[in-house]
């Protein structure tokens, strides 16, 4: 039943995904966020003055200033008087920001909220830890890659090992992972070739060096459309000598941003803007750090139970592909229909700019529902340290 108090989304866009060190490498996270914010405002034709609050997710914050979401909002022309908050909840950050914005609207504190997810993986800095206090009169200085922050201090290792833990827990083979990863690449390539991403992707003008023309970047450059099982099979394990998780069956490293605008159905009607989808329910949960990829198997049932629905009621399922092993593990538990899952490909092909992905999967899910003329979708994402969020949407 349609209600004035329904929380609806009136617009959603994302940037193309840029390879690690690729086309978007010179854009800081807040630059990417600015692009997404500007475009979602343009497409919805909503005045910037209508935005009461901006929330967003970004997880690789070093070198990006004290509040990168605030910076992105201001660069996009949002007023100085509009509060903006950066959320770091690992990979679910931007989806968590959307849930918190929903809370704010339901409480009457916000009428129109803008949520952005953004990440420049290419701009993660290098670090010299301890130099400030110890000083160095003689000897070597170790420069650490800021990527070391992806290691979970509680368990003492990174996310790749948590994927290996899932392989052992669920008996997941290398062949299963490679086959899943190949399917993701093929689905994403098909979606790109057929123009199925065109409506969600923002064309970006990129200035070249002197005397070179400006280029329009409007296609995800991360898709490995020519890969094969034969190519994948010879790749060495990435995280453990005797492991089965490789670069090919893990998410790509990409740069990108995505944004949505949320409000009530009543406010959308007042603005004369037709909602694109309704937020039906959502859930935030946590699982054991060492098995962080298990997250969606917990958050999905929670979100569905709040909606009074089951997985069979979902027309599409969108789960962020941190690792093929992680998706397969969740499939083992939830026993979903594979043909409903990530029908336009997932993060193995499109990449996983961590702060962006929570919103990106929701936008991709909505556009897939729209293409196949279906109604309900559930989106879920796991995160380092065991964080997880899920959301049920209904296309309008």
Tab-separated table of C-alpha atoms in Angstrom:
chain	number	residue	atom	x	y	z
A	1	UNK	CA	0.000	0.000	0.000
A	2	UNK	CA	1.333	3.415	-1.032
A	3	UNK	CA	1.830	5.799	1.914
A	4	UNK	CA	2.903	9.431	2.176
A	5	UNK	CA	5.497	8.367	4.742
A	6	UNK	CA	7.203	5.854	2.421
A	7	UNK	CA	10.936	6.505	2.109
A	8	UNK	CA	11.676	6.768	-1.596
A	9	UNK	CA	14.680	7.412	-3.794
A	10	UNK	CA	14.139	10.022	-6.508
A	11	UNK	CA	17.421	9.652	-8.374
A	12	UNK	CA	20.614	7.617	-8.482
A	13	UNK	CA	23.801	7.718	-10.557
A	14	UNK	CA	27.362	6.472	-10.508
A	15	UNK	CA	30.627	7.234	-12.241
A	16	UNK	CA	32.267	4.760	-14.581
A	17	UNK	CA	34.671	2.535	-12.688
A	18	UNK	CA	38.288	3.531	-13.296
A	19	UNK	CA	41.099	1.005	-13.018
A	20	UNK	CA	43.658	1.231	-10.225
A	21	UNK	CA	46.103	3.807	-11.597
A	22	UNK	CA	43.811	4.265	-14.589
A	23	UNK	CA	41.702	7.046	-16.071
A	24	UNK	CA	40.451	8.409	-12.729
A	25	UNK	CA	43.761	8.223	-10.857
A	26	UNK	CA	44.116	12.019	-10.633
A	27	UNK	CA	40.728	12.434	-8.942
A	28	UNK	CA	40.630	12.433	-5.152
A	29	UNK	CA	37.668	10.709	-3.517
A	30	UNK	CA	35.919	14.041	-2.925
A	31	UNK	CA	36.406	14.989	-6.594
A	32	UNK	CA	34.608	11.806	-7.611
A	33	UNK	CA	31.935	12.453	-4.991
A	34	UNK	CA	31.433	15.978	-6.346
A	35	UNK	CA	30.769	14.582	-9.829
A	36	UNK	CA	28.172	12.110	-8.545
A	37	UNK	CA	26.430	14.737	-6.390
A	38	UNK	CA	26.263	17.269	-9.221
A	39	UNK	CA	24.832	14.727	-11.647
A	40	UNK	CA	22.136	13.342	-9.341
A	41	UNK	CA	20.994	16.912	-8.652
A	42	UNK	CA	20.939	17.675	-12.375
A	43	UNK	CA	19.002	14.563	-13.322
A	44	UNK	CA	16.362	14.995	-10.630
A	45	UNK	CA	16.096	18.733	-11.392
A	46	UNK	CA	15.953	19.362	-7.663
A	47	UNK	CA	17.264	22.617	-6.237
A	48	UNK	CA	20.391	22.366	-4.103
A	49	UNK	CA	18.484	24.414	-1.541
A	50	UNK	CA	16.133	21.468	-0.970
A	51	UNK	CA	18.944	19.275	0.388
A	52	UNK	CA	18.807	19.252	4.201
A	53	UNK	CA	21.679	16.875	4.857
A	54	UNK	CA	24.444	15.010	3.056
A	55	UNK	CA	25.791	11.716	4.325
A	56	UNK	CA	28.311	9.519	2.622
A	57	UNK	CA	30.744	6.673	2.839
A	58	UNK	CA	34.461	6.583	2.231
A	59	UNK	CA	36.920	4.219	3.888
A	60	UNK	CA	40.404	5.135	2.623
A	61	UNK	CA	40.437	8.573	4.194
A	62	UNK	CA	44.150	9.289	4.774
A	63	UNK	CA	45.189	12.366	2.805
A	64	UNK	CA	41.603	13.369	1.996
A	65	UNK	CA	41.043	15.938	4.733
A	66	UNK	CA	38.946	15.904	7.908
A	67	UNK	CA	35.502	15.272	6.371
A	68	UNK	CA	35.720	14.232	2.696
A	69	UNK	CA	31.945	14.024	2.218
A	70	UNK	CA	31.641	17.645	3.365
A	71	UNK	CA	34.345	18.602	0.857
A	72	UNK	CA	32.534	16.779	-1.956
A	73	UNK	CA	29.239	18.464	-1.045
A	74	UNK	CA	30.747	21.951	-0.963
A	75	UNK	CA	32.606	21.423	-4.245
A	76	UNK	CA	29.259	20.377	-5.770
A	77	UNK	CA	27.657	23.633	-4.654
A	78	UNK	CA	25.736	22.408	-1.616
A	79	UNK	CA	25.337	25.278	0.873
A	80	UNK	CA	27.747	25.884	3.735
A	81	UNK	CA	24.783	25.654	6.121
A	82	UNK	CA	23.950	22.057	5.096
A	83	UNK	CA	25.505	19.456	7.426
A	84	UNK	CA	27.557	16.703	5.831
A	85	UNK	CA	28.900	13.595	7.548
A	86	UNK	CA	31.481	11.019	6.510
A	87	UNK	CA	30.716	7.438	7.564
A	88	UNK	CA	33.434	4.780	7.751
A	89	UNK	CA	31.874	1.364	8.284
A	90	UNK	CA	34.307	-0.448	5.987
A	91	UNK	CA	32.774	-1.679	2.721
A	92	UNK	CA	29.118	-1.101	3.753
A	93	UNK	CA	29.878	2.583	4.517
A	94	UNK	CA	27.676	4.237	1.891
A	95	UNK	CA	24.828	1.758	2.368
A	96	UNK	CA	25.045	2.423	6.112
A	97	UNK	CA	24.907	6.150	5.292
A	98	UNK	CA	21.698	5.540	3.322
A	99	UNK	CA	20.193	3.672	6.276
A	100	UNK	CA	21.139	6.480	8.681
A	101	UNK	CA	19.644	9.034	6.297
A	102	UNK	CA	16.449	6.965	6.212
A	103	UNK	CA	16.367	7.097	10.016
A	104	UNK	CA	16.799	10.871	9.928
A	105	UNK	CA	13.904	11.280	7.479
A	106	UNK	CA	11.658	8.958	9.493
A	107	UNK	CA	12.416	10.992	12.628
A	108	UNK	CA	11.475	14.201	10.843
A	109	UNK	CA	14.951	15.686	11.190
A	110	UNK	CA	15.582	15.616	7.436
A	111	UNK	CA	13.164	16.179	4.564
A	112	UNK	CA	15.503	15.538	1.637
A	113	UNK	CA	18.783	13.704	2.154
A	114	UNK	CA	21.592	13.112	-0.311
A	115	UNK	CA	23.838	10.073	0.096
A	116	UNK	CA	27.153	9.666	-1.693
A	117	UNK	CA	29.627	6.799	-1.755
A	118	UNK	CA	33.114	7.557	-3.027
A	119	UNK	CA	36.587	6.086	-3.113
A	120	UNK	CA	39.868	6.691	-4.876
A	121	UNK	CA	41.794	3.474	-4.368
A	122	UNK	CA	44.522	4.929	-6.604
A	123	UNK	CA	45.197	7.726	-4.104
A	124	UNK	CA	45.775	5.617	-1.008
A	125	UNK	CA	49.019	7.171	0.294
A	126	UNK	CA	52.239	5.619	1.492
A	127	UNK	CA	53.078	6.020	5.182
A	128	UNK	CA	56.162	6.351	7.377
A	129	UNK	CA	54.889	5.253	10.775
A	130	UNK	CA	56.683	6.361	13.948
A	131	UNK	CA	58.959	8.887	12.259
A	132	UNK	CA	57.330	11.840	14.022
A	133	UNK	CA	58.520	10.777	17.498
A	134	UNK	CA	61.473	8.479	16.965
A	135	UNK	CA	63.428	10.491	14.437
A	136	UNK	CA	66.132	8.916	12.308
A	137	UNK	CA	69.790	9.860	12.693
A	138	UNK	CA	71.117	6.726	11.033
A	139	UNK	CA	69.684	3.644	9.399
A	140	UNK	CA	66.793	2.851	7.102
A	141	UNK	CA	63.280	4.238	7.057
A	142	UNK	CA	60.482	1.876	6.070
A	143	UNK	CA	57.806	3.363	3.840
A	144	UNK	CA	54.591	1.402	4.252
A	145	UNK	CA	51.884	1.141	1.644
A	146	UNK	CA	48.665	2.620	3.027
A	147	UNK	CA	46.992	-0.531	1.760
A	148	UNK	CA	48.225	-2.147	4.969
A	149	UNK	CA	45.230	-0.491	6.640
A	150	UNK	CA	43.073	-3.145	4.990
A	151	UNK	CA	44.527	-5.637	7.458
A	152	UNK	CA	42.187	-6.235	10.387
A	153	UNK	CA	44.152	-5.578	13.622
A	154	UNK	CA	41.855	-7.855	15.608
A	155	UNK	CA	42.689	-10.988	13.622
A	156	UNK	CA	46.047	-9.796	12.305
A	157	UNK	CA	45.519	-10.321	8.576
A	158	UNK	CA	43.768	-8.935	5.528
A	159	UNK	CA	40.539	-9.697	3.735
A	160	UNK	CA	42.117	-12.184	1.334
A	161	UNK	CA	42.793	-14.580	4.184
A	162	UNK	CA	39.192	-14.244	5.374
A	163	UNK	CA	38.164	-15.421	1.904
A	164	UNK	CA	40.519	-18.393	2.265
A	165	UNK	CA	38.878	-19.101	5.630
A	166	UNK	CA	35.510	-19.295	3.867
A	167	UNK	CA	36.928	-21.708	1.294
A	168	UNK	CA	37.961	-24.033	4.103
A	169	UNK	CA	34.716	-23.584	6.059
A	170	UNK	CA	32.427	-24.319	3.098
A	171	UNK	CA	34.648	-26.565	0.980
A	172	UNK	CA	34.809	-24.090	-1.905
A	173	UNK	CA	37.138	-25.123	-4.729
A	174	UNK	CA	39.362	-23.044	-6.997
A	175	UNK	CA	37.327	-24.229	-9.991
A	176	UNK	CA	34.071	-22.967	-8.456
A	177	UNK	CA	35.625	-19.576	-7.780
A	178	UNK	CA	37.099	-19.205	-11.250
A	179	UNK	CA	33.856	-20.239	-12.920
A	180	UNK	CA	31.916	-17.735	-10.837
A	181	UNK	CA	34.421	-14.965	-11.605
A	182	UNK	CA	34.304	-15.673	-15.332
A	183	UNK	CA	30.502	-15.478	-15.296
A	184	UNK	CA	30.684	-12.076	-13.577
A	185	UNK	CA	33.038	-10.764	-16.266
A	186	UNK	CA	30.841	-12.093	-19.067
A	187	UNK	CA	27.637	-10.644	-17.574
A	188	UNK	CA	29.253	-7.229	-17.102
A	189	UNK	CA	30.630	-7.253	-20.650
A	190	UNK	CA	27.180	-8.153	-21.983
A	191	UNK	CA	25.585	-5.365	-19.935
A	192	UNK	CA	28.113	-2.850	-21.214
A	193	UNK	CA	27.787	-3.965	-24.838
A	194	UNK	CA	23.986	-3.747	-24.690
A	195	UNK	CA	23.981	-0.313	-23.053
A	196	UNK	CA	22.407	-1.588	-19.843
A	197	UNK	CA	24.758	0.537	-17.719
A	198	UNK	CA	24.275	3.704	-19.766
A	199	UNK	CA	21.430	5.133	-17.694
A	200	UNK	CA	23.270	4.784	-14.386
A	201	UNK	CA	26.728	5.912	-15.530
A	202	UNK	CA	27.846	9.562	-15.630
A	203	UNK	CA	29.995	10.585	-18.627
A	204	UNK	CA	33.048	12.422	-17.267
A	205	UNK	CA	35.053	14.980	-19.242
A	206	UNK	CA	38.753	14.455	-18.600
A	207	UNK	CA	41.348	17.005	-19.659
A	208	UNK	CA	44.443	15.579	-21.300
A	209	UNK	CA	47.968	16.920	-21.476
A	210	UNK	CA	48.668	20.055	-23.517
A	211	UNK	CA	47.519	19.915	-27.160
A	212	UNK	CA	45.538	16.703	-26.568
A	213	UNK	CA	41.736	16.873	-26.813
A	214	UNK	CA	39.460	16.350	-23.807
A	215	UNK	CA	38.142	12.796	-23.615
A	216	UNK	CA	34.744	11.570	-22.469
A	217	UNK	CA	35.089	8.691	-20.026
A	218	UNK	CA	31.756	6.860	-19.932
A	219	UNK	CA	32.499	3.128	-19.773
A	220	UNK	CA	33.723	0.956	-16.913
A	221	UNK	CA	37.324	0.173	-17.828
A	222	UNK	CA	37.731	-2.652	-15.337
A	223	UNK	CA	35.876	-5.409	-17.200
A	224	UNK	CA	38.200	-8.202	-18.364
A	225	UNK	CA	36.109	-9.248	-21.335
A	226	UNK	CA	38.790	-11.446	-22.916
A	227	UNK	CA	39.635	-13.556	-19.892
A	228	UNK	CA	39.074	-17.315	-19.923
A	229	UNK	CA	39.150	-20.185	-17.463
A	230	UNK	CA	42.480	-21.190	-18.992
A	231	UNK	CA	43.974	-17.781	-18.212
A	232	UNK	CA	42.519	-17.819	-14.710
A	233	UNK	CA	43.734	-21.330	-13.956
A	234	UNK	CA	47.431	-20.418	-14.209
A	235	UNK	CA	47.243	-17.466	-11.824
A	236	UNK	CA	49.015	-17.959	-8.517
A	237	UNK	CA	47.165	-17.679	-5.186
A	238	UNK	CA	47.246	-14.063	-4.041
A	239	UNK	CA	47.150	-14.407	-0.267
A	240	UNK	CA	48.296	-17.875	0.763
A	241	UNK	CA	50.827	-20.153	-0.936
A	242	UNK	CA	48.523	-23.159	-0.891
A	243	UNK	CA	45.335	-21.120	-1.264
A	244	UNK	CA	42.788	-20.790	-4.038
A	245	UNK	CA	41.871	-17.091	-3.937
A	246	UNK	CA	43.544	-15.226	-6.808
A	247	UNK	CA	43.469	-11.765	-8.337
A	248	UNK	CA	41.156	-13.162	-11.012
A	249	UNK	CA	38.486	-14.454	-8.626
A	250	UNK	CA	38.640	-11.412	-6.335
A	251	UNK	CA	37.137	-7.960	-6.818
A	252	UNK	CA	38.966	-5.504	-9.028
A	253	UNK	CA	40.622	-2.415	-7.546
A	254	UNK	CA	38.826	0.605	-8.958
A	255	UNK	CA	38.040	4.270	-8.372
A	256	UNK	CA	34.476	5.567	-8.424
A	257	UNK	CA	31.526	7.297	-6.783
A	258	UNK	CA	27.746	6.956	-6.637
A	259	UNK	CA	24.930	9.090	-5.241
A	260	UNK	CA	21.208	8.875	-4.460
A	261	UNK	CA	18.613	11.307	-3.106
A	262	UNK	CA	16.089	10.129	-0.504
A	263	UNK	CA	12.890	11.710	0.758
A	264	UNK	CA	9.316	10.830	1.678
A	265	UNK	CA	6.702	10.070	-0.951
A	266	UNK	CA	4.775	13.137	0.229
A	267	UNK	CA	7.781	15.415	-0.274
A	268	UNK	CA	8.546	13.877	-3.674
A	269	UNK	CA	4.979	14.640	-4.744
A	270	UNK	CA	5.330	18.221	-3.496
A	271	UNK	CA	8.501	18.567	-5.573
A	272	UNK	CA	6.787	17.059	-8.608
A	273	UNK	CA	9.378	14.285	-8.862
A	274	UNK	CA	8.407	10.673	-9.499
A	275	UNK	CA	10.242	8.216	-7.214
A	276	UNK	CA	12.317	5.530	-8.899
A	277	UNK	CA	12.171	3.071	-6.014
A	278	UNK	CA	10.955	2.652	-2.452
A	279	UNK	CA	13.066	1.497	0.478
A	280	UNK	CA	11.083	-1.419	1.890
A	281	UNK	CA	13.369	-2.509	4.732
A	282	UNK	CA	17.003	-2.689	5.740
A	283	UNK	CA	19.332	-4.311	8.243
A	284	UNK	CA	22.731	-3.720	9.788
A	285	UNK	CA	24.579	-6.601	11.428
A	286	UNK	CA	27.999	-8.018	12.234
A	287	UNK	CA	29.698	-11.397	11.962
A	288	UNK	CA	32.983	-12.886	13.146
A	289	UNK	CA	35.968	-10.948	11.752
A	290	UNK	CA	37.761	-14.030	10.466
A	291	UNK	CA	34.735	-14.883	8.325
A	292	UNK	CA	33.677	-11.364	7.389
A	293	UNK	CA	32.346	-12.559	4.023
A	294	UNK	CA	29.545	-14.400	5.818
A	295	UNK	CA	27.898	-11.023	6.427
A	296	UNK	CA	25.166	-11.091	3.740
A	297	UNK	CA	23.976	-14.507	4.947
A	298	UNK	CA	23.031	-12.714	8.190
A	299	UNK	CA	21.935	-9.256	6.991
A	300	UNK	CA	19.787	-10.540	4.109
A	301	UNK	CA	17.463	-12.662	6.305
A	302	UNK	CA	17.234	-9.777	8.801
A	303	UNK	CA	16.167	-7.283	6.136
A	304	UNK	CA	13.707	-9.759	4.626
A	305	UNK	CA	12.141	-10.555	8.002
A	306	UNK	CA	11.568	-6.845	8.654
A	307	UNK	CA	9.751	-6.646	5.321
A	308	UNK	CA	7.715	-9.781	6.034
A	309	UNK	CA	9.183	-11.328	2.897
A	310	UNK	CA	11.402	-14.235	1.862
A	311	UNK	CA	14.173	-14.641	-0.669
A	312	UNK	CA	11.647	-16.228	-3.040
A	313	UNK	CA	9.781	-12.902	-3.114
A	314	UNK	CA	12.849	-11.162	-4.536
A	315	UNK	CA	13.028	-10.729	-8.296
A	316	UNK	CA	16.736	-9.884	-8.167
A	317	UNK	CA	19.578	-10.275	-5.681
A	318	UNK	CA	22.595	-7.969	-5.709
A	319	UNK	CA	25.510	-9.006	-3.505
A	320	UNK	CA	28.818	-7.179	-3.618
A	321	UNK	CA	31.504	-9.493	-4.953
A	322	UNK	CA	34.485	-8.890	-2.693
A	323	UNK	CA	35.579	-12.416	-3.561
A	324	UNK	CA	33.982	-15.216	-5.546
A	325	UNK	CA	34.472	-17.389	-2.455
A	326	UNK	CA	32.462	-14.948	-0.346
A	327	UNK	CA	29.487	-14.964	-2.731
A	328	UNK	CA	29.561	-18.752	-3.047
A	329	UNK	CA	29.700	-19.085	0.755
A	330	UNK	CA	26.573	-16.960	1.115
A	331	UNK	CA	24.893	-18.968	-1.609
A	332	UNK	CA	25.644	-22.163	0.320
A	333	UNK	CA	23.784	-20.746	3.330
A	334	UNK	CA	20.877	-18.921	1.683
A	335	UNK	CA	20.390	-21.248	-1.312
A	336	UNK	CA	19.298	-18.474	-3.656
A	337	UNK	CA	18.603	-18.918	-7.349
A	338	UNK	CA	21.858	-18.120	-9.175
A	339	UNK	CA	19.975	-16.713	-12.177
A	340	UNK	CA	18.619	-13.889	-9.972
A	341	UNK	CA	22.076	-12.889	-8.744
A	342	UNK	CA	24.064	-9.904	-10.058
A	343	UNK	CA	22.561	-10.209	-13.526
A	344	UNK	CA	24.682	-7.319	-14.837
A	345	UNK	CA	27.873	-8.676	-13.305
A	346	UNK	CA	29.416	-7.595	-10.029
A	347	UNK	CA	32.507	-6.213	-8.351
A	348	UNK	CA	34.775	-8.934	-9.723
A	349	UNK	CA	34.229	-7.238	-13.088
A	350	UNK	CA	33.278	-3.685	-12.098
A	351	UNK	CA	35.663	-3.401	-9.175
A	352	UNK	CA	35.117	-2.447	-5.567
A	353	UNK	CA	35.916	1.170	-4.632
A	354	UNK	CA	35.116	0.394	-1.033
A	355	UNK	CA	33.221	3.501	0.074
A	356	UNK	CA	31.276	3.608	-3.185
A	357	UNK	CA	30.085	0.013	-3.487
A	358	UNK	CA	27.196	0.066	-1.005
A	359	UNK	CA	25.317	2.629	-3.097
A	360	UNK	CA	26.627	1.334	-6.430
A	361	UNK	CA	25.020	-2.083	-5.955
A	362	UNK	CA	21.656	-0.471	-5.121
A	363	UNK	CA	21.735	1.697	-8.257
A	364	UNK	CA	22.743	-1.265	-10.414
A	365	UNK	CA	20.023	-3.440	-8.877
A	366	UNK	CA	17.351	-0.822	-9.534
A	367	UNK	CA	18.368	-0.399	-13.170
A	368	UNK	CA	18.386	-4.170	-13.663
A	369	UNK	CA	14.877	-4.407	-12.171
A	370	UNK	CA	13.746	-1.637	-14.490
A	371	UNK	CA	15.214	-3.354	-17.552
A	372	UNK	CA	13.467	-6.670	-16.899
A	373	UNK	CA	10.236	-5.003	-15.687
A	374	UNK	CA	10.386	-6.548	-12.221
A	375	UNK	CA	9.674	-5.106	-8.803
A	376	UNK	CA	11.643	-6.330	-5.763
A	377	UNK	CA	15.363	-6.560	-5.174
A	378	UNK	CA	17.622	-7.125	-2.193
A	379	UNK	CA	21.146	-5.732	-2.023
A	380	UNK	CA	23.799	-6.754	0.501
A	381	UNK	CA	27.451	-6.143	1.210
A	382	UNK	CA	30.044	-7.518	3.633
A	383	UNK	CA	32.925	-5.558	5.104
A	384	UNK	CA	36.241	-5.767	6.880
A	385	UNK	CA	35.907	-6.441	10.599
A	386	UNK	CA	32.614	-8.268	10.045
A	387	UNK	CA	30.344	-5.334	9.146
A	388	UNK	CA	27.375	-6.016	6.867
A	389	UNK	CA	24.278	-4.210	5.599
A	390	UNK	CA	21.329	-5.228	3.429
A	391	UNK	CA	18.395	-3.354	1.918
A	392	UNK	CA	15.173	-4.368	0.178
A	393	UNK	CA	13.961	-2.061	-2.600
A	394	UNK	CA	10.792	-1.913	-4.685
A	395	UNK	CA	11.032	-0.389	-8.153
A	396	UNK	CA	8.250	2.058	-9.002
